[in-house]
Short mmCIF file of C-alpha atoms in Angstrom, two decimals:
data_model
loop_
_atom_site.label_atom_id
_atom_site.label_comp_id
_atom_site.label_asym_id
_atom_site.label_seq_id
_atom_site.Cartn_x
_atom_site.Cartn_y
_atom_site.Cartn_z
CA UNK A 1 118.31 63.77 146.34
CA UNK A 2 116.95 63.05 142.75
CA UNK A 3 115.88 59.57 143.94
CA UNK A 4 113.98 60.96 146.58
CA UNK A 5 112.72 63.83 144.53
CA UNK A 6 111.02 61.03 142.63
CA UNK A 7 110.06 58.52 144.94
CA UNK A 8 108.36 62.07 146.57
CA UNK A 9 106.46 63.06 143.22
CA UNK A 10 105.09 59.70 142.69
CA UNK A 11 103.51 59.58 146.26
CA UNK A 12 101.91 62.64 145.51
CA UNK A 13 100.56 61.99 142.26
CA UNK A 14 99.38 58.35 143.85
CA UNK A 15 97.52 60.70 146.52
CA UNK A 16 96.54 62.99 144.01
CA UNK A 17 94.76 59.71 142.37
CA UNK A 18 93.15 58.85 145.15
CA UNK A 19 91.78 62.15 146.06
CA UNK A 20 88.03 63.28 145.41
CA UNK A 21 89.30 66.50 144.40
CA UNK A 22 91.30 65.74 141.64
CA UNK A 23 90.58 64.32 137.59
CA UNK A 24 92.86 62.33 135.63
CA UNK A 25 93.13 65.53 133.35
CA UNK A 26 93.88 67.92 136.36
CA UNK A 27 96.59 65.46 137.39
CA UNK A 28 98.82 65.17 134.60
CA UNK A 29 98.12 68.40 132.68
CA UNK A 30 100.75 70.20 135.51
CA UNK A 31 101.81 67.98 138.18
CA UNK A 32 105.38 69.43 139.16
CA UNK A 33 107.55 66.68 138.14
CA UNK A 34 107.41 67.42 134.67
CA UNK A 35 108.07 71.05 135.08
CA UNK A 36 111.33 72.62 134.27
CA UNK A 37 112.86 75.74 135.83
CA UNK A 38 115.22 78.13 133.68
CA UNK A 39 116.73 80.53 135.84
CA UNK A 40 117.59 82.85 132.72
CA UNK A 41 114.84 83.65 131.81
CA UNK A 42 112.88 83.33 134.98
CA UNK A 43 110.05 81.37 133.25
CA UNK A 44 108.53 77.52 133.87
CA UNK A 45 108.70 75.25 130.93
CA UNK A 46 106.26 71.89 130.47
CA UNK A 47 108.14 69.34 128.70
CA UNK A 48 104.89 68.40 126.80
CA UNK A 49 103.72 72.67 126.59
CA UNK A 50 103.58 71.74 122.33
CA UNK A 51 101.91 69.03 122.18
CA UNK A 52 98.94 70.08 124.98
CA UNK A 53 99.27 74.05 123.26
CA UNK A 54 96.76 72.89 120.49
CA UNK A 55 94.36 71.22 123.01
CA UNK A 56 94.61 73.89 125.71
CA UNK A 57 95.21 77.08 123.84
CA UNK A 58 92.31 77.27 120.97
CA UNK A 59 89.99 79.77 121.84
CA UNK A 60 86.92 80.85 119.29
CA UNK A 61 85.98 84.76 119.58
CA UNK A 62 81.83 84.45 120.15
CA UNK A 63 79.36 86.66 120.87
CA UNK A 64 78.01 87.08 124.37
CA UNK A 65 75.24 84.59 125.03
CA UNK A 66 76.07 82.43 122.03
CA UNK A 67 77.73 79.15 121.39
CA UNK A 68 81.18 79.52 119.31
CA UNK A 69 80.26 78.71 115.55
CA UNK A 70 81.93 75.28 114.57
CA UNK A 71 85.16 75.43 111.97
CA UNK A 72 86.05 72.53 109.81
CA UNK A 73 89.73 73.00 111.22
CA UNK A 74 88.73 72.37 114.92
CA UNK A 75 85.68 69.84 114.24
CA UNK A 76 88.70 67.75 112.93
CA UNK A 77 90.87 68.10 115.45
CA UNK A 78 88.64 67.17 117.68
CA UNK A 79 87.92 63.85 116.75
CA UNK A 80 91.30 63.35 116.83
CA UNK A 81 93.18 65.34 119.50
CA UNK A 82 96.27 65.12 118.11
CA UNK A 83 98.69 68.14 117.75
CA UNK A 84 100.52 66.82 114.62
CA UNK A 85 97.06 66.48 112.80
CA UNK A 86 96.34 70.17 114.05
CA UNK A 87 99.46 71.69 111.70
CA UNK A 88 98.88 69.70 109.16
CA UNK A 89 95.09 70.71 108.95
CA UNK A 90 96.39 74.43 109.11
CA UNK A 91 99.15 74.04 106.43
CA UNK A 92 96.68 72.67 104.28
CA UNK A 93 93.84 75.56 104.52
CA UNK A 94 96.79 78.09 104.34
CA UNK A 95 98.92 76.29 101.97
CA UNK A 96 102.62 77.51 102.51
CA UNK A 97 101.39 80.64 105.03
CA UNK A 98 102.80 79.27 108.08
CA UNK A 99 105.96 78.64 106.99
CA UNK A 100 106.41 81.54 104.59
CA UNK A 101 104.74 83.79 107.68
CA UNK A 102 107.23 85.86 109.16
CA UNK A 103 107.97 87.49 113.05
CA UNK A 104 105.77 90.48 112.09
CA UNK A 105 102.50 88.43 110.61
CA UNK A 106 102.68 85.83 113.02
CA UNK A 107 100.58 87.46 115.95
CA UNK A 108 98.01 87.94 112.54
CA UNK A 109 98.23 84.34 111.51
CA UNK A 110 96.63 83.43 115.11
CA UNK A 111 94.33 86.01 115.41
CA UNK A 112 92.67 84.87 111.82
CA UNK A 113 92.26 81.24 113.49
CA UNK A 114 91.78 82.10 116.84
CA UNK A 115 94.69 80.62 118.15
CA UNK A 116 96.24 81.55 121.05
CA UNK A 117 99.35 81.69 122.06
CA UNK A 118 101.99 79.13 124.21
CA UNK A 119 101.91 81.56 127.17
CA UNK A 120 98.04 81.79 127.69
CA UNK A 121 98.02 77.66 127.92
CA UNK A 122 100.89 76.93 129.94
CA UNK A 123 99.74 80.18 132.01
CA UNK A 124 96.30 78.82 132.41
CA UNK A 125 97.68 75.10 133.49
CA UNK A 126 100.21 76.50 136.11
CA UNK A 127 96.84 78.46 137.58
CA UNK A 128 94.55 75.52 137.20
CA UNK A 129 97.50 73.26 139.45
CA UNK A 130 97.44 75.81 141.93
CA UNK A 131 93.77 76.12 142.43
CA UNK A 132 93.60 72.38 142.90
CA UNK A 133 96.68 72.37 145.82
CA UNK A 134 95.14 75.23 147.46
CA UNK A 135 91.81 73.56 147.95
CA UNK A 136 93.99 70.84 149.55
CA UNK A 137 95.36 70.55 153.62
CA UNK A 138 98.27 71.64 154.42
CA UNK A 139 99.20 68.20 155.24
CA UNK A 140 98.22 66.75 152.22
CA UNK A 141 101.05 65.20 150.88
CA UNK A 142 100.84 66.71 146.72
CA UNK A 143 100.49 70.33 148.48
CA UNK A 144 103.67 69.24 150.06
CA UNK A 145 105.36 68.61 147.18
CA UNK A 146 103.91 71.50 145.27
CA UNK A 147 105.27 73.75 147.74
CA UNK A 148 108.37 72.15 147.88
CA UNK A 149 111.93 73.64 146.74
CA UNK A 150 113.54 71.33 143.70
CA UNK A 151 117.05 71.45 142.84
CA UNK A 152 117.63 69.74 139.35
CA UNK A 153 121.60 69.13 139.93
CA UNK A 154 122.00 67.28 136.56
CA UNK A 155 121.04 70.46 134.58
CA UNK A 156 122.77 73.05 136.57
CA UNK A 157 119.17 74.24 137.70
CA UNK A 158 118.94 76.80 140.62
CA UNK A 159 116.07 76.25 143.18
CA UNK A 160 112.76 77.10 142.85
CA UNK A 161 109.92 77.11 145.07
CA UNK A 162 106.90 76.70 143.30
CA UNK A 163 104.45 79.14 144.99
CA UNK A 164 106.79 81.27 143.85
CA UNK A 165 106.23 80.65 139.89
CA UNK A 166 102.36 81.88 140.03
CA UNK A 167 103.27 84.97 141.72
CA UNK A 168 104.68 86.14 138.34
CA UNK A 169 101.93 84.26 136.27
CA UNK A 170 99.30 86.49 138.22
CA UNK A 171 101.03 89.85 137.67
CA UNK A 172 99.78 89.49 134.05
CA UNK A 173 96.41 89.30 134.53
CA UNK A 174 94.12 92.31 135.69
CA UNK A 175 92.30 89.97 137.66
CA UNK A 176 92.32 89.66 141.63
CA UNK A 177 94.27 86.50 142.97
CA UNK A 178 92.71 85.86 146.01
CA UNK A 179 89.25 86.34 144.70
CA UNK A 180 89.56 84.09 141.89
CA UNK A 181 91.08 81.55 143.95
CA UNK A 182 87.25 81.63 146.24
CA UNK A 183 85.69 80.94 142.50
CA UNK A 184 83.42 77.48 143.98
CA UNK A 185 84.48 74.91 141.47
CA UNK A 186 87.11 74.40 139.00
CA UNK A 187 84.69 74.94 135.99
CA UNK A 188 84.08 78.19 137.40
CA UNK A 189 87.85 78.66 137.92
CA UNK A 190 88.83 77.95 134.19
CA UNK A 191 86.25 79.85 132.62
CA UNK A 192 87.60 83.15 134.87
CA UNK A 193 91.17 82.42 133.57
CA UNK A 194 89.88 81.67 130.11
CA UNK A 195 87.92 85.04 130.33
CA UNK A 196 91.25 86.67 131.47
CA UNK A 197 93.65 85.03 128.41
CA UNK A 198 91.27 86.05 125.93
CA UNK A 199 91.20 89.88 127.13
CA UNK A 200 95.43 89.66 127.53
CA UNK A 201 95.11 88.23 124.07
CA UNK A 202 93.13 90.77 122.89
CA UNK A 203 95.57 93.38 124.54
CA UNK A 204 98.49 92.17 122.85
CA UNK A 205 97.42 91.54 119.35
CA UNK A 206 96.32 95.67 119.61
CA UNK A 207 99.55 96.90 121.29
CA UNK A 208 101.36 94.41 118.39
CA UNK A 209 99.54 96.19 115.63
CA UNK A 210 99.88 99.39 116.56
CA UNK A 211 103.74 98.89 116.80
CA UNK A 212 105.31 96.46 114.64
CA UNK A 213 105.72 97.48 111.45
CA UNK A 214 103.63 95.55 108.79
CA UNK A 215 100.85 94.66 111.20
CA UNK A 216 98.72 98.06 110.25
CA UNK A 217 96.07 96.90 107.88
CA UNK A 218 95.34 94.35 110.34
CA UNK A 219 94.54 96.64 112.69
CA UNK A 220 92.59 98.25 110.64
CA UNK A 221 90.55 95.62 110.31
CA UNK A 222 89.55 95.40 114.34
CA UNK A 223 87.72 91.78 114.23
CA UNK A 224 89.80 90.63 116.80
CA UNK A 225 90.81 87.11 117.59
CA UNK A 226 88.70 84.15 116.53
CA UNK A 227 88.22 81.92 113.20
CA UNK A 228 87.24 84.03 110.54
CA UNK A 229 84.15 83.42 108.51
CA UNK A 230 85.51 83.67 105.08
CA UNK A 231 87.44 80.79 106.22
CA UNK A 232 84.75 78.30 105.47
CA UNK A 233 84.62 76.73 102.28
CA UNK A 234 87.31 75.94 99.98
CA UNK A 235 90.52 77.17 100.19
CA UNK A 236 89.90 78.70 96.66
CA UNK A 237 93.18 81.33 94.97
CA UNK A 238 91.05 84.16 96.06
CA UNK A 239 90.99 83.15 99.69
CA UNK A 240 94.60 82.26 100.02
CA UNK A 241 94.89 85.93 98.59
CA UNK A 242 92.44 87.67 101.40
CA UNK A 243 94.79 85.72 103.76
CA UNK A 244 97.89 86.96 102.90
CA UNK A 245 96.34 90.53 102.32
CA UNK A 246 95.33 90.50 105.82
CA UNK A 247 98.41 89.40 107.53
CA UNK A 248 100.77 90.95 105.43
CA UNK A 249 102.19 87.83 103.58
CA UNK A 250 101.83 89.45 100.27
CA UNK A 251 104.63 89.81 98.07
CA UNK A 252 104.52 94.37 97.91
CA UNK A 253 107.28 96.49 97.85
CA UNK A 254 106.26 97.56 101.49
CA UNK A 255 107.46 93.91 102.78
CA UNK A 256 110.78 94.34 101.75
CA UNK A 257 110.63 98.19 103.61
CA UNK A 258 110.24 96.55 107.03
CA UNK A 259 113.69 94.81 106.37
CA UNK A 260 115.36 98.39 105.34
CA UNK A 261 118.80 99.25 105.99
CA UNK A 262 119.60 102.94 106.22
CA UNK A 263 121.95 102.60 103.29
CA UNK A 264 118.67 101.82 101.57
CA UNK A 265 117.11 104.30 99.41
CA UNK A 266 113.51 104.52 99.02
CA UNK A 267 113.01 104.43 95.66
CA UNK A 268 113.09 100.37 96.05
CA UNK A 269 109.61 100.53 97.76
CA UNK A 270 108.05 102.98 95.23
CA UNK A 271 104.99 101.75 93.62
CA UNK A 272 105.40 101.59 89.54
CA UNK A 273 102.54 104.91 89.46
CA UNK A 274 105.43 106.77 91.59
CA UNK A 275 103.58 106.79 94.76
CA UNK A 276 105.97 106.72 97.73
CA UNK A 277 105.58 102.61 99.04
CA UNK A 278 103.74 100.05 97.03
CA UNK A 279 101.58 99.13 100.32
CA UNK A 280 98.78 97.31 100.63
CA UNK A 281 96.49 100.71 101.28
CA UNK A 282 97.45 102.04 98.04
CA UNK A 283 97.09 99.09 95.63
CA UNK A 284 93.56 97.83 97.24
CA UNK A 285 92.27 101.83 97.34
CA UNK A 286 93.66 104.14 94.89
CA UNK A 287 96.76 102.84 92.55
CA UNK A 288 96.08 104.06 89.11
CA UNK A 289 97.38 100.82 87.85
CA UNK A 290 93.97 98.50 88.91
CA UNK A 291 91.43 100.96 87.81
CA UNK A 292 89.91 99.03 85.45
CA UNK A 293 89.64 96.27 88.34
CA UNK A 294 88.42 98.74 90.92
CA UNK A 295 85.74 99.94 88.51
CA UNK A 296 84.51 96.68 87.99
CA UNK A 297 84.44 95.77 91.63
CA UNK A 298 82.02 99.12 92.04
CA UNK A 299 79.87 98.13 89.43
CA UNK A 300 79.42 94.62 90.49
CA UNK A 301 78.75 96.18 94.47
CA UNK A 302 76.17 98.44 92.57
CA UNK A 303 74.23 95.64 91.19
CA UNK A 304 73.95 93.79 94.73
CA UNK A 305 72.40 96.92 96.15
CA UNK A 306 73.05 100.61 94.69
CA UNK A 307 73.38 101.94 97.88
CA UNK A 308 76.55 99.67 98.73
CA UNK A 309 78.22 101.54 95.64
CA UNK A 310 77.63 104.68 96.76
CA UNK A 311 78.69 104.31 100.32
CA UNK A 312 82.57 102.35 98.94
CA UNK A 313 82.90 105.71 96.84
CA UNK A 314 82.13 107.90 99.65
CA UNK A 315 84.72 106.58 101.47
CA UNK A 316 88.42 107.09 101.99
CA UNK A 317 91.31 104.77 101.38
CA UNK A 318 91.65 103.07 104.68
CA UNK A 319 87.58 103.01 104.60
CA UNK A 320 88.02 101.01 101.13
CA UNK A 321 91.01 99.02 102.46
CA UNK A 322 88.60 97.43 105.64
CA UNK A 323 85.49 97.07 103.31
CA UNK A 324 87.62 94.79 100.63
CA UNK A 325 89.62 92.76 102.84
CA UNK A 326 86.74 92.71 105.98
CA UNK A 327 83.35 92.82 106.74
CA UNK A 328 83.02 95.49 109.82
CA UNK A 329 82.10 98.05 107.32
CA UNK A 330 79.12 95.71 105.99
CA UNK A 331 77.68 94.50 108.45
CA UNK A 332 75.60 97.07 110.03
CA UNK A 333 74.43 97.75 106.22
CA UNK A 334 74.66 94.43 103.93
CA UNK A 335 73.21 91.84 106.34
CA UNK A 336 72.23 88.89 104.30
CA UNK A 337 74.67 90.28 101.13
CA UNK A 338 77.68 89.94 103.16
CA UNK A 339 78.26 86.64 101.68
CA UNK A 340 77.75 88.11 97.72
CA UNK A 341 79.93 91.14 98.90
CA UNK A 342 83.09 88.78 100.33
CA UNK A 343 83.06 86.52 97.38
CA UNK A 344 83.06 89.87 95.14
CA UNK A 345 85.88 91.00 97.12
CA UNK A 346 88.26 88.04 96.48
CA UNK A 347 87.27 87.89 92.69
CA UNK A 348 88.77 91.74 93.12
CA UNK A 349 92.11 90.39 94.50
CA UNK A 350 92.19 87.92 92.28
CA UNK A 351 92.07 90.10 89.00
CA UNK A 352 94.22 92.68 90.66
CA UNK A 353 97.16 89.92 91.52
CA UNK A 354 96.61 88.79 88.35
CA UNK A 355 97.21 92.15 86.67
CA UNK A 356 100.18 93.27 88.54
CA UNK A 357 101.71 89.55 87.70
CA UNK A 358 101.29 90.29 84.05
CA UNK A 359 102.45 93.50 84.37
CA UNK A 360 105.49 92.72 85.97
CA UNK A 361 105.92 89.79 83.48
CA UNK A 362 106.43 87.33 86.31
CA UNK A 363 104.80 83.65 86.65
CA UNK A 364 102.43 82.13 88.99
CA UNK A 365 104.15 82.15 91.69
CA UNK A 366 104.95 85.88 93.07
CA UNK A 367 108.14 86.66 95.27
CA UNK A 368 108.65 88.55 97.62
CA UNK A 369 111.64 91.28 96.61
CA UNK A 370 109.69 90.95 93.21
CA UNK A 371 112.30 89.21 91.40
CA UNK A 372 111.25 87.29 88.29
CA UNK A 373 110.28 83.53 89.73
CA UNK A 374 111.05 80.13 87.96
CA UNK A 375 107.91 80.19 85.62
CA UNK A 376 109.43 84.28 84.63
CA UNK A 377 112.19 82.80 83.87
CA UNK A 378 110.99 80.42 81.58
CA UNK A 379 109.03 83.34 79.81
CA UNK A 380 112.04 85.32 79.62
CA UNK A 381 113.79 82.30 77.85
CA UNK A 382 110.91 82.02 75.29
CA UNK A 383 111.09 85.78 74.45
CA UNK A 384 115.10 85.42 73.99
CA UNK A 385 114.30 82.07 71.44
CA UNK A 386 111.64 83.86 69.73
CA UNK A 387 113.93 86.84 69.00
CA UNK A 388 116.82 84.47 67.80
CA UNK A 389 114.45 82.60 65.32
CA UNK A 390 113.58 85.73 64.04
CA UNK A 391 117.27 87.02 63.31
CA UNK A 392 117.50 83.83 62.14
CA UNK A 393 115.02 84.34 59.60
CA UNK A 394 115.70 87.19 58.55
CA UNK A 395 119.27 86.16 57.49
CA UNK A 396 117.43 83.26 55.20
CA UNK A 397 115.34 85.90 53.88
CA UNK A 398 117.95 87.42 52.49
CA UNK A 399 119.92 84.50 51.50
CA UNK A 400 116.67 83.87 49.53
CA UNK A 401 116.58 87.27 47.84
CA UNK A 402 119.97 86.74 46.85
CA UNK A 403 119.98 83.73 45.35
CA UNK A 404 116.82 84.67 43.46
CA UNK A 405 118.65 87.74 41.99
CA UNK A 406 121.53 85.58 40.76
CA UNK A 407 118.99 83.43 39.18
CA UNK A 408 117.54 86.41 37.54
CA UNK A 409 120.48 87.63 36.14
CA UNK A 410 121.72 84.03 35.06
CA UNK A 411 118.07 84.05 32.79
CA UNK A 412 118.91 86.82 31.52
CA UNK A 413 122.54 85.97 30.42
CA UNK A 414 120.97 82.77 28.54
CA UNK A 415 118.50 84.45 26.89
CA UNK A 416 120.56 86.72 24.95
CA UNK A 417 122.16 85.45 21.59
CA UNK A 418 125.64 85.46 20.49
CA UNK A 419 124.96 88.72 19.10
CA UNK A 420 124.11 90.53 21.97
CA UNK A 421 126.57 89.17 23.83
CA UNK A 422 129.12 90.18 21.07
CA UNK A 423 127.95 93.64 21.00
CA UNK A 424 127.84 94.04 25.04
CA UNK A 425 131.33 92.90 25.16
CA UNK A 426 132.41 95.57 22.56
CA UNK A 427 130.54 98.13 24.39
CA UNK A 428 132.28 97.07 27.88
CA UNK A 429 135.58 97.72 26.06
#
């Protein structure tokens, strides 16, 4: 059977090759052979759903009637195409974020570089496969195939018929199935199911926000999927800090509250002003702590335009919040000082991070339950030295006094005559 299953697929794909109605690309981004079925889960896997996720899922948030604005991240990918050089291009803008991210940031981490995710690519390539075999005959020998049961014997796999597998792809979509299988062209086709992924996309990342823990700010925020514009340009401290600001990947007492446990008391999240949670609301808006930094931010927004300052103290703490870490608040207002007002807004971060770091006597390098880090440590060794040395001295100081008394008193002793010393002795007796 698995012989024949083979001998089978490569007929097809030979007809496929041959056919007028079918690309190289079509072909081989979902021909069946290389799809798996797992009966547990009820989903289709693609052996290669990785390595084509970077190619097929990247998806820019523009503006109706406008071309997506290039990024330096996806110019270089494409001159490449390769996956691997797509991670390694995002580790390097984001430094350690993507593998420091955790569950509840990750739907951020995507949404900041308009990523989307391994369901809306394999989704939109089991679609695409059956728009091409449904513009086929019957007796075409790939829709055959397509429509063909599989039994995978070696694997323990149950049998699947393929038709079958869309039905569930197209109950996530809001769109018609038999319409958008009329769509004249595949061009037309793909940009209908691109249209669709996006707005799923866009559904998901809001439901996630409003109900995972950690995920608030960011929906705060409401700029939606795409590659940010702060993004370009180097990958300077104060954009690494906007970053993790954003997504949550910021080492506040609130991160440790989404990993609670009832024993838990909340004192542990407290801010050091005795606010409830040490969140990312309170420090950026209102902690008494950064005053001094928050005063200079507003003076520095008043000399860019005076109105700018007046409208950031007229507004509340989430208002603050979105202005610092976004730029939906300026936009309507700052137009061309959007750039001035971002770059003010990571020197902010940066001398608030830097202030709570001293505070908490910790090194470069924050963590994330707040515990002192390798440099700290190093600090805390110097301080224990320092205090040592000084014991230390102070125990020669007085060796020193001593000895200089003794010496004193041994002056003394010579400078008296035998008289003296006569008469002292008699007077001791």
């Amino acid at each position: 059977m698995l012989e024949r299953t083979q001998m089978i697929t490569r007929e097809a794909i030979a007809e496929a090759e041959a056919s007028e109605d079918l690309d190289d690309d079509d072909i081989f981004s979902g021909k069946p052979s290389d799809w798996e079925y797992d009966a547990s889960t009820e989903e289709v896997r693609h052996d290669s759903e990785e390595a084509e996720a970077g190619r097929e899922g990247l998806q820019d948030e523009g503006h109706e009637g406008e071309e997506n604005p290039p990024t330096p991240i996806l110019d270089a990918y494409e001159k490449s195409r390769d996956p691997a050089e797509m991670e390694r291009l995002i580790a390097l803008a984001f430094d350690s974020l993507p593998e420091r991210a955790g569950p509840q940031s990750n739907a951020a981490v995507r949404a900041e570089l308009g990523i989307q995710s391994l369901r809306s690519g394999r989704d939109a390539r089991k679609l695409t496969w059956q728009y091409r075999m449904c513009g086929m005959g019957e007796e075409r020998l790939p829709r055959i195939v397509w429509e063909a049961k599989w039994a995978n014997k070696k694997r323990g796999r149950q049998p699947t018929e393929w038709v079958k597998v869309v039905e569930d792809v197209w109950k996530g979509f809001d769109i018609g199935e038999d319409e958008t299988l009329e769509t004249e062209g595949p061009q037309g086709f793909k940009e209908k199911i691109s249209v669709a992924c996006a707005e799923r996309e866009e559904q998901n990342l809001r439901k996630e926000c409003k109900d995972k823990e950690g995920l608030e700010v960011y929906g705060m925020l409401k700029e939606g999927i795409g590659f940010k514009d702060y993004l370009h340009g180097p990958m300077d401290a104060g954009t690494k800090l906007k970053v993790k600001f954003r997504t949550g990947d910021i080492g506040l007492r609130e991160r440790r509250r989404r990993h609670r446990t009832v024993d838990e008391e909340d004192d542990e999240f407290k801010c050091d002003c005795g606010f409830e949670c040490e969140d990312r609301v309170h420090v950026v808006a209102e902690c008494p702590l950064y005053k001094k930094e928050r005063e200079v931010y507003v003076t520095e927004l008043g000399k860019i335009d005076g109105t700018y300052r007046e409208m950031f103290e007229a507004w509340n703490r989430e208002e603050r919040t979105v202005a610092v870490l976004g730029h939906r608040r300026w936009v309507e207002k700052a137009g061309r000082d959007i750039v001035r007002i971002d770059r003010l807004g990571k020197t902010f971060l940066s001398h608030l991070w830097q202030s709570r770091k001293e505070r908490l006597a910790i090194g470069d390098r924050s963590c994330g339950n707040n515990a002192p880090s390798s440099r700290g440590r190093v600090n805390i060794k110097y301080k224990e030295k320092a205090q040592r040395t000084a014991a230390h001295e102070r125990k020669l100081q007085k060796r020193r006094d001593r000895k200089a008394r003794d010496l004193a008193l041994f002056a003394t002793w010579r400078d008296k005559g035998p008289a003296e010393e006569s008469a002292d002795a008699v007077g001791r007796s």
